[in-house]
């Protein structure tokens, strides 16, 4: 089966992703120093989404797997997003 | 389905493996033995939790101090809640009957990860031990209630951290069990068993598995946040540290409400199996039953805010959660209508498990309807934190899960033990249990309506009569429970030998001997028909 193949990823790609993750971490810390109101949470969540996508796709090999796994991850992501959205209905309208 | 009733292989009870004595149990990776490890652990904790409840009710037989002071009462209802919720009802049906029956019902020899399965049981025991240690260590037992509400949970002098960490470890046990079941159902169904040929009990375990996997990590993270707040003074929930107590309630209920569905969905699955077997009729609306299980699991994930209607949420959130709460009643009622329709024109065999299923429907309906009252925003303001809420959730959680657990126990007991039980004593136990249950929790609806708050060891004289009736109910219920447990244990020695299929069931577990052989099936069956083929 296609999803049982071994995928050799060059070290260079891993290093690039690692650098990207460190940069995004630094950005998410720096952004807290700027007063952006409710956008602060949105930006923090956006950066977290980009970081977790990188980890899932590259380190966890999701980009090489069967599409059903990507679908499952996206479905879970949507459920969690809905939970956060409903929670924000309290915080944004309180 | 191939009939394998004549296979002569050692049963899982006779086969010891490479270890002897107690080690043949606590080191076994056989799903059936692990199920029994869970059964005995859960029953032990259930008796502890029930005894705490009995003592609490005795305290409430009269106003003022009767047998314990206020602080002891606080510790008792906290331990009662933690033990009953985290150690009994959440793992109850999935860990015991799920472990024993899931592989057999889908035609597999074991779960996908047997060692992980045993590890889950060890985590379970470790988690409960931590909770129990917290009662005796440090500055006194926790007194926050099972919800550990902030900011009180990090200000109380009680020993919170072991209790909180215990619940965290129990959460991991739950996650691993859910994961194991999901992989088992995806990868190990017998040839020909398509998704829509899978029995309903495994379907409910499937939905439960997803809830365990997606919701439980939330409580894990939340409990760690409490630890960080208490030890490192990071302001997540404490207003004096810049935190928000409502955030704790959001996070806690994001898990703990779906946890109600971890309890109730497998209960509904077991009841579906019992009703179709004893009606000798194909379940009515199988596909709708499957869809309603998935819908309950899905919608149930988004209704947590109805526990917080009086906590100070925004109006928008209040309306949203109220609407979603009413929505979740729709798939639940589909199930009840389909159970009734299954019985309609069926050839009903009035046996003990069927009586349990009828009692389940009765108490679950009362629990469900009283839940709609609490889901209404205006009524909730009056009833929140009163005995009405205690009555409602005991009708759902104890009534739902407890009646289904004992129903399942009496249904699958011949399969698990290879013995039949004494029906007369089983029925007497059930009647006492049912009458005691209604007498114990019924008056609480009235007391709550009249304004008696929950979690108080004392009350006004006006509530005295209702509390006397309720306390007497606890004695009747406990007597019924004792008869049920003694009868089941006595039948282990004195019961008649059980045939492979004593009830005329059609699912795969009834095609193998009672008790099942070590590897369940000599040959993996080929499935050609639906699970409830009574034509």
PDB file of N, CA and C in Angstrom, chain A residues 1 4 72 76 79-80 82-84 86-87 89-91 93-94, chain B residues 214 244 246-247 250 254 301-302 304 312-314 316-317 320-321:
ATOM      1  N   UNK A   1       0.832  -1.207   0.000  1.00  0.00           N
ATOM      2  CA  UNK A   1       0.000   0.000   0.000  1.00  0.00           C
ATOM      3  C   UNK A   1       0.864   1.254   0.000  1.00  0.00           C
ATOM      4  N   UNK A   4       2.272   2.729   3.238  1.00  0.00           N
ATOM      5  CA  UNK A   4       3.226   1.961   4.031  1.00  0.00           C
ATOM      6  C   UNK A   4       4.655   2.149   3.517  1.00  0.00           C
ATOM      7  N   UNK A  72      -9.398  13.168   8.609  1.00  0.00           N
ATOM      8  CA  UNK A  72      -9.669  12.977  10.045  1.00  0.00           C
ATOM      9  C   UNK A  72      -9.088  14.132  10.848  1.00  0.00           C
ATOM     10  N   UNK A  76     -11.208  16.883  13.099  1.00  0.00           N
ATOM     11  CA  UNK A  76     -10.933  17.151  14.515  1.00  0.00           C
ATOM     12  C   UNK A  76     -10.638  18.632  14.718  1.00  0.00           C
ATOM     13  N   UNK A  79     -13.798  20.588  14.721  1.00  0.00           N
ATOM     14  CA  UNK A  79     -14.557  20.423  15.975  1.00  0.00           C
ATOM     15  C   UNK A  79     -13.970  21.321  17.062  1.00  0.00           C
ATOM     16  N   UNK A  80     -12.632  21.294  17.179  1.00  0.00           N
ATOM     17  CA  UNK A  80     -11.984  22.122  18.209  1.00  0.00           C
ATOM     18  C   UNK A  80     -12.239  23.608  17.904  1.00  0.00           C
ATOM     19  N   UNK A  82     -14.818  24.845  16.473  1.00  0.00           N
ATOM     20  CA  UNK A  82     -16.198  25.131  16.860  1.00  0.00           C
ATOM     21  C   UNK A  82     -16.304  25.329  18.374  1.00  0.00           C
ATOM     22  N   UNK A  83     -15.567  24.511  19.125  1.00  0.00           N
ATOM     23  CA  UNK A  83     -15.553  24.654  20.592  1.00  0.00           C
ATOM     24  C   UNK A  83     -15.026  26.040  20.964  1.00  0.00           C
ATOM     25  N   UNK A  84     -13.926  26.450  20.301  1.00  0.00           N
ATOM     26  CA  UNK A  84     -13.339  27.763  20.610  1.00  0.00           C
ATOM     27  C   UNK A  84     -14.309  28.872  20.198  1.00  0.00           C
ATOM     28  N   UNK A  86     -17.584  28.757  20.051  1.00  0.00           N
ATOM     29  CA  UNK A  86     -18.705  28.842  21.000  1.00  0.00           C
ATOM     30  C   UNK A  86     -18.240  29.481  22.309  1.00  0.00           C
ATOM     31  N   UNK A  87     -17.016  29.146  22.729  1.00  0.00           N
ATOM     32  CA  UNK A  87     -16.486  29.767  23.955  1.00  0.00           C
ATOM     33  C   UNK A  87     -16.376  31.276  23.775  1.00  0.00           C
ATOM     34  N   UNK A  89     -18.244  33.113  22.036  1.00  0.00           N
ATOM     35  CA  UNK A  89     -19.569  33.742  22.111  1.00  0.00           C
ATOM     36  C   UNK A  89     -19.823  34.273  23.517  1.00  0.00           C
ATOM     37  N   UNK A  90     -19.176  33.654  24.503  1.00  0.00           N
ATOM     38  CA  UNK A  90     -19.259  34.171  25.870  1.00  0.00           C
ATOM     39  C   UNK A  90     -18.315  35.362  26.032  1.00  0.00           C
ATOM     40  N   UNK A  91     -17.048  35.165  25.680  1.00  0.00           N
ATOM     41  CA  UNK A  91     -16.038  36.193  25.985  1.00  0.00           C
ATOM     42  C   UNK A  91     -16.237  37.486  25.190  1.00  0.00           C
ATOM     43  N   UNK A  93     -19.040  38.705  23.916  1.00  0.00           N
ATOM     44  CA  UNK A  93     -20.320  39.400  24.121  1.00  0.00           C
ATOM     45  C   UNK A  93     -20.640  39.620  25.602  1.00  0.00           C
ATOM     46  N   UNK A  94     -19.659  39.323  26.482  1.00  0.00           N
ATOM     47  CA  UNK A  94     -19.931  39.448  27.915  1.00  0.00           C
ATOM     48  C   UNK A  94     -20.052  40.910  28.317  1.00  0.00           C
TER      49      UNK A  94
ATOM     50  N   UNK B 214     -11.135  12.896  22.037  1.00  0.00           N
ATOM     51  CA  UNK B 214     -11.120  14.336  21.744  1.00  0.00           C
ATOM     52  C   UNK B 214     -11.412  15.207  22.961  1.00  0.00           C
ATOM     53  N   UNK B 244      -9.366  34.038  35.066  1.00  0.00           N
ATOM     54  CA  UNK B 244     -10.815  34.118  34.932  1.00  0.00           C
ATOM     55  C   UNK B 244     -11.434  32.798  35.415  1.00  0.00           C
ATOM     56  N   UNK B 246     -14.370  31.741  35.167  1.00  0.00           N
ATOM     57  CA  UNK B 246     -15.276  31.147  34.171  1.00  0.00           C
ATOM     58  C   UNK B 246     -14.523  30.328  33.123  1.00  0.00           C
ATOM     59  N   UNK B 247     -13.255  30.705  32.883  1.00  0.00           N
ATOM     60  CA  UNK B 247     -12.457  29.921  31.928  1.00  0.00           C
ATOM     61  C   UNK B 247     -12.328  28.489  32.439  1.00  0.00           C
ATOM     62  N   UNK B 250     -15.534  26.700  31.728  1.00  0.00           N
ATOM     63  CA  UNK B 250     -15.623  26.347  30.301  1.00  0.00           C
ATOM     64  C   UNK B 250     -14.788  25.104  30.020  1.00  0.00           C
ATOM     65  N   UNK B 254     -16.191  21.453  29.101  1.00  0.00           N
ATOM     66  CA  UNK B 254     -15.931  21.014  27.722  1.00  0.00           C
ATOM     67  C   UNK B 254     -15.614  19.526  27.719  1.00  0.00           C
ATOM     68  N   UNK B 301     -21.033  17.394  22.322  1.00  0.00           N
ATOM     69  CA  UNK B 301     -19.729  18.034  22.503  1.00  0.00           C
ATOM     70  C   UNK B 301     -19.865  19.546  22.670  1.00  0.00           C
ATOM     71  N   UNK B 302     -21.016  20.108  22.284  1.00  0.00           N
ATOM     72  CA  UNK B 302     -21.138  21.569  22.233  1.00  0.00           C
ATOM     73  C   UNK B 302     -22.174  22.139  23.210  1.00  0.00           C
ATOM     74  N   UNK B 304     -21.809  22.151  26.696  1.00  0.00           N
ATOM     75  CA  UNK B 304     -21.278  22.198  28.056  1.00  0.00           C
ATOM     76  C   UNK B 304     -21.742  23.422  28.848  1.00  0.00           C
ATOM     77  N   UNK B 312     -22.658  33.770  34.930  1.00  0.00           N
ATOM     78  CA  UNK B 312     -22.299  35.099  34.435  1.00  0.00           C
ATOM     79  C   UNK B 312     -21.785  35.105  33.009  1.00  0.00           C
ATOM     80  N   UNK B 313     -22.221  34.132  32.202  1.00  0.00           N
ATOM     81  CA  UNK B 313     -21.831  34.146  30.780  1.00  0.00           C
ATOM     82  C   UNK B 313     -22.609  35.236  30.045  1.00  0.00           C
ATOM     83  N   UNK B 314     -22.168  35.541  28.817  1.00  0.00           N
ATOM     84  CA  UNK B 314     -22.878  36.541  28.014  1.00  0.00           C
ATOM     85  C   UNK B 314     -24.252  35.996  27.601  1.00  0.00           C
ATOM     86  N   UNK B 316     -25.554  36.033  24.648  1.00  0.00           N
ATOM     87  CA  UNK B 316     -25.422  35.285  23.383  1.00  0.00           C
ATOM     88  C   UNK B 316     -25.049  33.832  23.664  1.00  0.00           C
ATOM     89  N   UNK B 317     -24.101  33.646  24.572  1.00  0.00           N
ATOM     90  CA  UNK B 317     -23.677  32.284  24.912  1.00  0.00           C
ATOM     91  C   UNK B 317     -24.830  31.524  25.575  1.00  0.00           C
ATOM     92  N   UNK B 320     -27.294  30.384  22.924  1.00  0.00           N
ATOM     93  CA  UNK B 320     -26.683  29.343  22.075  1.00  0.00           C
ATOM     94  C   UNK B 320     -26.672  28.000  22.791  1.00  0.00           C
ATOM     95  N   UNK B 321     -26.220  28.007  24.056  1.00  0.00           N
ATOM     96  CA  UNK B 321     -26.128  26.736  24.782  1.00  0.00           C
ATOM     97  C   UNK B 321     -27.513  26.159  25.073  1.00  0.00           C
TER      98      UNK B 321
END
